[in-house]
Coordinates of C-alpha atoms and ligand atoms in Angstrom, one line a residue:
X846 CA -7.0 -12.8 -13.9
X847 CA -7.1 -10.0 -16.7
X848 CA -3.9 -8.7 -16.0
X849 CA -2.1 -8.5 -19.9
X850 CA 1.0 -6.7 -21.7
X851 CA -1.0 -3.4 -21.4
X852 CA -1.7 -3.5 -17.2
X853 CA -0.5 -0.3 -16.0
X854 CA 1.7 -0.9 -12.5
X855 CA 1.3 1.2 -9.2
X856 CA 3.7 0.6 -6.8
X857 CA 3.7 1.1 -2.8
X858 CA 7.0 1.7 -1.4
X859 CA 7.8 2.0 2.3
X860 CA 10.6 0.5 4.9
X861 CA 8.8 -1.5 6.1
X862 CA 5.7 -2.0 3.9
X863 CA 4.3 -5.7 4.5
X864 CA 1.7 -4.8 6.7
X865 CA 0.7 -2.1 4.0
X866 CA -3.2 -1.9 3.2
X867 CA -2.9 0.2 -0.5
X868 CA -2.6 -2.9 -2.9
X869 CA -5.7 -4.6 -1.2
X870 CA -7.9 -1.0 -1.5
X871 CA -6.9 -0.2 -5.0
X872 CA -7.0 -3.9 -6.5
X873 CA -10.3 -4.4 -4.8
X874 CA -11.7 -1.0 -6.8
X875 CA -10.2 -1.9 -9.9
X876 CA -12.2 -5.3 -9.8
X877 CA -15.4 -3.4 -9.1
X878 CA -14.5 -1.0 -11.5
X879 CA -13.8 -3.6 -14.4
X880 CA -10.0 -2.2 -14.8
X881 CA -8.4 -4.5 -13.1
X882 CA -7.0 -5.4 -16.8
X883 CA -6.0 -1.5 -17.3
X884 CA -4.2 -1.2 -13.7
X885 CA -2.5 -3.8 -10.9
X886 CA -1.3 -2.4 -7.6
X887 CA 1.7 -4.1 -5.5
X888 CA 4.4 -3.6 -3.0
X889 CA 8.2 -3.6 -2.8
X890 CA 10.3 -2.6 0.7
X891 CA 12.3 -0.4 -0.4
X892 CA 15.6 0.7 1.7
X893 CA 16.1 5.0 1.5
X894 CA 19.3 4.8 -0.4
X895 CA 17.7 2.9 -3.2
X896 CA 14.9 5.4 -3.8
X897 CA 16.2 7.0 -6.5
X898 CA 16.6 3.7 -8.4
X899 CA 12.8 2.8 -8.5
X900 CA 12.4 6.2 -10.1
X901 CA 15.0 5.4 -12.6
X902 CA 13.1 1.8 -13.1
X903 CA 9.6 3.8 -13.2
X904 CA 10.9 6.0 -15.9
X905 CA 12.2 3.0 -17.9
X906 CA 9.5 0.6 -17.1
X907 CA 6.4 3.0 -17.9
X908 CA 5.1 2.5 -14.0
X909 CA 1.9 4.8 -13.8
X910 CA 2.1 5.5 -9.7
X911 CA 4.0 5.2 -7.0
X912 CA 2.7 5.4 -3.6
X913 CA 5.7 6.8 -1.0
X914 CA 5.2 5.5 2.6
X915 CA 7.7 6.3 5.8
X916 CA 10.6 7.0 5.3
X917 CA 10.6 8.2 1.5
X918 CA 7.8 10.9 1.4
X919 CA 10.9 13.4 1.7
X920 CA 13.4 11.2 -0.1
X921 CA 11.6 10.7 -3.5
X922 CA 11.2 14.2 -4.2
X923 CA 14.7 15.2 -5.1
X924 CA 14.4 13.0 -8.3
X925 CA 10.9 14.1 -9.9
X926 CA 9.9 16.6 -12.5
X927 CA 7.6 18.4 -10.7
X928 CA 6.0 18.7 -7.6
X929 CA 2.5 20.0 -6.8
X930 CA 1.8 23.2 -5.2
X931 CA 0.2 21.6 -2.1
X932 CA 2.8 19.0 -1.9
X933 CA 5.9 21.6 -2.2
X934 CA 3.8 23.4 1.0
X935 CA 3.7 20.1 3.1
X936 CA 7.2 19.3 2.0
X937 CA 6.1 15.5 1.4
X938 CA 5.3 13.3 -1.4
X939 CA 3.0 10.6 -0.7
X940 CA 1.8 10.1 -4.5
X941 CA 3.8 10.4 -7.8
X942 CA 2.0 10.1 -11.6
X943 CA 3.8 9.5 -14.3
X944 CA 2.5 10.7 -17.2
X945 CA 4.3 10.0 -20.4
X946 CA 8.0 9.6 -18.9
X947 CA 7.1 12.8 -16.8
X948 CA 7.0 12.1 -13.1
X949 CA 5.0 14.4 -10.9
X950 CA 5.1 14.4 -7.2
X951 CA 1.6 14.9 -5.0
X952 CA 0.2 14.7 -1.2
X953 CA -3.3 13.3 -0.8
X954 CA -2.7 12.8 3.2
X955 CA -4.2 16.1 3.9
X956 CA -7.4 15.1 1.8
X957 CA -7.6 12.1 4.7
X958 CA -8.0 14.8 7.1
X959 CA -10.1 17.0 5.7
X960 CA -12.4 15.1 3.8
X961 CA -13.8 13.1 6.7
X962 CA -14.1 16.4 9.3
X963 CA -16.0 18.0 6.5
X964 CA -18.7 15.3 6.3
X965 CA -19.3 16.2 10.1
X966 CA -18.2 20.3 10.4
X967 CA -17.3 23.1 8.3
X968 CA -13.7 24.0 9.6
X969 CA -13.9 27.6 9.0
X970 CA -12.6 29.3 12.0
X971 CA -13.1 26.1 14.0
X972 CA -10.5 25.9 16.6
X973 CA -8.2 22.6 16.3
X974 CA -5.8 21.4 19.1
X975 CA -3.3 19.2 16.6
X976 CA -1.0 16.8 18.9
X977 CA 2.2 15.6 17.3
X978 CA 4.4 17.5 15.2
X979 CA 5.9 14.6 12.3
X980 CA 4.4 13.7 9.0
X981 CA 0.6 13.3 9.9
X982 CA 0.3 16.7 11.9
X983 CA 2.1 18.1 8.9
X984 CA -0.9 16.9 6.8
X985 CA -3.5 17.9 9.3
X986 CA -2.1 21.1 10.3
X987 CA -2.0 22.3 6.2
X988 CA -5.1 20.8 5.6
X989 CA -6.8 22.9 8.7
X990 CA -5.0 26.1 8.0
X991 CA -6.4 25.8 3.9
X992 CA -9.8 25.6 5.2
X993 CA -9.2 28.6 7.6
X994 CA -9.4 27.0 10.5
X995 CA -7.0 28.2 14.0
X996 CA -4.8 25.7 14.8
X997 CA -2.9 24.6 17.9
X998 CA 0.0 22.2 17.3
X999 CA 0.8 20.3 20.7
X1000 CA 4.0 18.3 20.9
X1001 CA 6.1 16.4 23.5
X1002 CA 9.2 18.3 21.7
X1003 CA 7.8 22.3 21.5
X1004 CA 10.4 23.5 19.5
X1005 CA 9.2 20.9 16.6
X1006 CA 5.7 22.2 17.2
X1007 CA 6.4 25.9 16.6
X1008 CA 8.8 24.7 13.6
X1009 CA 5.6 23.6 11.8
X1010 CA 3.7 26.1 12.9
X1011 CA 5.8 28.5 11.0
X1012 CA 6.2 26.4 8.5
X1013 CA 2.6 26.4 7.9
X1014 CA 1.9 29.9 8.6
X1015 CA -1.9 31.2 8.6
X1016 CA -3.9 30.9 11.6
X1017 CA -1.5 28.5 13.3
X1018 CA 1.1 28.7 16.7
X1019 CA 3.0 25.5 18.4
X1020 CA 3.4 24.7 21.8
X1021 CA 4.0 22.5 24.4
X1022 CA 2.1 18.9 25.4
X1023 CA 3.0 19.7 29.0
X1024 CA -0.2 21.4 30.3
X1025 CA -2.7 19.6 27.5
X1026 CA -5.3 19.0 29.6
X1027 CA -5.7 22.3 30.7
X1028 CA -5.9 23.9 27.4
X1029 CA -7.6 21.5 25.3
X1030 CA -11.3 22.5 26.8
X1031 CA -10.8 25.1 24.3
X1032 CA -10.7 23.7 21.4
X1033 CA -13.6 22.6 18.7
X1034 CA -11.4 19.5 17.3
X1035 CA -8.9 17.7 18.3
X1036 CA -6.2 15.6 16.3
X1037 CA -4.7 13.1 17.3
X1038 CA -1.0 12.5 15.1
X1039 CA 1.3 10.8 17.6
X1040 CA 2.2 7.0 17.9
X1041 CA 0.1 7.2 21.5
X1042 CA -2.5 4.9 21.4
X1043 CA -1.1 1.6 19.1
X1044 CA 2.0 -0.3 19.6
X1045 CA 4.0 0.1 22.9
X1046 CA 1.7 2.8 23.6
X1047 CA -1.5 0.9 23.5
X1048 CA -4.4 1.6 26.3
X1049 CA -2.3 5.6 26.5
X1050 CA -4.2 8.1 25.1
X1051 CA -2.5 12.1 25.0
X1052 CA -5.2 13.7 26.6
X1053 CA -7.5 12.7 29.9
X1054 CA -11.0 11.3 29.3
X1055 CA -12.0 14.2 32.4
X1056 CA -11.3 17.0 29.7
X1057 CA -12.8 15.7 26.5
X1058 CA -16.5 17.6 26.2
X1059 CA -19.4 16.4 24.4
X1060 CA -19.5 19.0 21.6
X1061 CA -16.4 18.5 20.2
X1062 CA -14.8 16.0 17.3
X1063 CA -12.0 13.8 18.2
X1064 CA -10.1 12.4 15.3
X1065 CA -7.2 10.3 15.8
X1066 CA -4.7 9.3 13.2
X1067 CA -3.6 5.7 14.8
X1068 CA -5.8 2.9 12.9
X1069 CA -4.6 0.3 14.7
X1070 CA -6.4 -0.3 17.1
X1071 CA -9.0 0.8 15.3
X1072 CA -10.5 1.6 18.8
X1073 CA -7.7 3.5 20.1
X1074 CA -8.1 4.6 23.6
X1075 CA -8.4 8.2 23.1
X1076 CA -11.3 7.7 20.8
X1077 CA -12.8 4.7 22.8
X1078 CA -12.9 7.9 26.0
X1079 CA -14.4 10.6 23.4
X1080 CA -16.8 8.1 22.5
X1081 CA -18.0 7.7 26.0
X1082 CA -18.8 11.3 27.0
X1083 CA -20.7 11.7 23.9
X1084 CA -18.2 13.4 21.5
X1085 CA -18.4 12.8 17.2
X1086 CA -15.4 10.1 16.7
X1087 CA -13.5 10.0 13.8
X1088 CA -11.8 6.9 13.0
X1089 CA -8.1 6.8 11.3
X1090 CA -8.9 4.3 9.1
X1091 CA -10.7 7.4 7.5
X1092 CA -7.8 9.1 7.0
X1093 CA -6.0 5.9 5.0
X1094 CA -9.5 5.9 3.2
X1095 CA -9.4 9.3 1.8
X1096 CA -5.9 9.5 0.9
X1097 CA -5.7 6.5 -0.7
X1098 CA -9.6 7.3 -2.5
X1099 CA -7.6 10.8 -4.4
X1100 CA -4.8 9.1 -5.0
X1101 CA -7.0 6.5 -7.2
X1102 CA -8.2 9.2 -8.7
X1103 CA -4.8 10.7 -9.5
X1104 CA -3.7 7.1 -10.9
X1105 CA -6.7 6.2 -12.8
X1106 CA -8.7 9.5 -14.0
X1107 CA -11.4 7.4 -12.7
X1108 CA -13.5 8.4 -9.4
X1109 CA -13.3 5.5 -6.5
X1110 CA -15.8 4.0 -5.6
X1111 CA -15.9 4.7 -1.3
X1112 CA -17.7 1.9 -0.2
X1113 CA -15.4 -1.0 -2.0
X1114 CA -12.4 0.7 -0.9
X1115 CA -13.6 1.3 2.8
X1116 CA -14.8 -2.8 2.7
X1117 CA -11.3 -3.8 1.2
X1118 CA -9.3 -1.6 4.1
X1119 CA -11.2 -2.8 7.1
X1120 CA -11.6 -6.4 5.9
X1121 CA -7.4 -6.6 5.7
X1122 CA -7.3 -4.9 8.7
X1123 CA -10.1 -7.5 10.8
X1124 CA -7.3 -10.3 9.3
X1125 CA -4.2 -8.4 10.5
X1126 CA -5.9 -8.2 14.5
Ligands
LIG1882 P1 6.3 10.7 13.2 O1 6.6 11.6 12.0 O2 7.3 9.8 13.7 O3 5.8 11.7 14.4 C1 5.5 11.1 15.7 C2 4.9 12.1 16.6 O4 4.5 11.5 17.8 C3 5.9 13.2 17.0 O5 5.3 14.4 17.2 C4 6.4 12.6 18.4 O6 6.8 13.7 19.3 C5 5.1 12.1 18.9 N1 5.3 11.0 19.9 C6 5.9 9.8 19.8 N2 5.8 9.1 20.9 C7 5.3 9.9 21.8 C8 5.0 9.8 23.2 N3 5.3 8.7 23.9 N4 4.4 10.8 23.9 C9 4.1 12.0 23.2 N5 4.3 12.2 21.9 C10 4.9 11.2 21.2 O7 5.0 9.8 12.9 P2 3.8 10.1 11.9 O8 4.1 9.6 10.5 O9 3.4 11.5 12.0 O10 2.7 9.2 12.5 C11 2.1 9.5 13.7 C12 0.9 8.6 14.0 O11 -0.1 8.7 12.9 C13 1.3 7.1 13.9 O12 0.6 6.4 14.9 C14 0.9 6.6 12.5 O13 0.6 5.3 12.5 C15 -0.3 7.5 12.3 N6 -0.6 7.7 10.9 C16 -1.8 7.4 10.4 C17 -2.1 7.6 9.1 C18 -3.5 7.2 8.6 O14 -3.7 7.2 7.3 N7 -4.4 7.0 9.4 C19 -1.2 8.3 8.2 C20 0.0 8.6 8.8 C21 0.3 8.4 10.1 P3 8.3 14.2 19.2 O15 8.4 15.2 18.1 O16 8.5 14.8 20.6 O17 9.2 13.0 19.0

């Protein structure tokens, strides 16, 4: 172990946060990296009211990052310095830096999104069905509107849909789940950013395998199962599968790069995330 009085600390903290993957990705980079005596990454659970007292303790204690995870992405903002640009639009904070005693608030979810659609599209004027309206459609739906894409939010409660949609603004309207299958022929992507698919909800899937074409890229948020059942259908009629353990990836590869100045490497990470998740099945 090379941790010494100089390791810099980077803290996930959620309610709950056990099952959380970020200290195994970030530790495991660190080691490849050879700075696994400059930086160590941990959890704490963390109740709402008691957010403001880990920033007080990261101010005091020199902490270099804190990763925010449900429900404090909205929380932790009232007590930082600043807050990026991109972060103020999504209205959520899932990365703060502190640097020097000055604690600046950041969201790299939208980079999950992005990042793995471009390696397989350009998104310009690409027309994206987005179903769910909480915190990951709020990534995805920013993230597809910056790269100029037309956007479709879907969601069981409309209003909530056309809420973001506003919100948002750009190239992008909410609606209704009701008639889904109908519409979502139209569309080039579809995003998948509702709980359907893991927990209670596993072997549902939002849309019907009948309407999924060949030609278009289905990306869905829920990681576990990492086979959900919307993808396992897309995956059968031939359409390009994205995977949301790529969107954990990619978050969590910019905010290593936020933390440590340091590029991540992809591959150690993407080992490290699915060989915590194989022992959590
Ligand atoms: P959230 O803020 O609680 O939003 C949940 C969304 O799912 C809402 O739009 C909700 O609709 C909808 N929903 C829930 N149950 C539904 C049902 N039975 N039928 C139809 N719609 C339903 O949650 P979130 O943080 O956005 O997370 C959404 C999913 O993304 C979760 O599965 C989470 O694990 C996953 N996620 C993955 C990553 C990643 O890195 N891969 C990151 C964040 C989240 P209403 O508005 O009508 O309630």
């Amino acid at each position: 172990m090379k941790i010494n009085a100089k390791t810099k600390l980077c803290i996930i903290i959620g309610d709950p946060v056990g099952h959380s993957l970020s200290p195994s990705m970030h530790n495991a980079c660190y080691v490849a990296l050879g700075i696994d005596d400059q930086f160590v990454y941990t959890a704490a659970n963390v109740k709402v009211e008691n957010v403001k007292d880990v920033i007080k303790a990261m101010r005091v204690m020199g902490f270099r990052g804190l990763t925010c995870t449900i429900p404090h992405k909205i929380e932790v903002i009232k007590y930082l310095d600043g807050i990026d640009p991109i972060a103020q639009k999504i209205s959520a904070v899932n990365t703060v830096v502190n640097d020097g005693g000055v604690l600046k608030g950041y969201n790299t979810d939208w980079l999950g999104v992005v990042t793995p659609l471009e390696k397989v599209t350009d998104l310009k004027d690409k027309r994206v069905a987005i179903i769910g309206a909480g915190g990951a459609a709020r990534a995805m739906a920013y993230g597809c509107v910056a790269r100029k894409s037309k956007v479709t939010i879907f969601n069981r409660t409309p209003e909530k849909a056309r809420d973001l949609a506003r919100e948002i603004g750009g190239d992008c309207i909410g609606c209704s789940m009701e008639n889904i299958d109908e519409a979502i022929g139209d569309f080039d992507i579809i995003l998948n950013a509702t709980s359907l698919g893991m927990g209670k909800n596993v072997g549902l899937s939002p849309i019907s395998k009948s309407k999924i074409k060949s030609h278009q890229i289905v990306f869905d948020a829920v990681y576990v199962p990492y086979e959900t059942q919307l993808l396992l259908d897309a995956g059968s009629v031939g359409a390009t599968v994205i995977h949301g353990t790529e969107m954990l990836l990619h978050q969590g590869i910019a905010q290593f790069e936020l933390y440590t100045g340091q590029k991540a490497p992809e591959e150690v990470m993407r080992k490290a995330l699915n060989d915590q998740l194989s022992k959590a099945v």
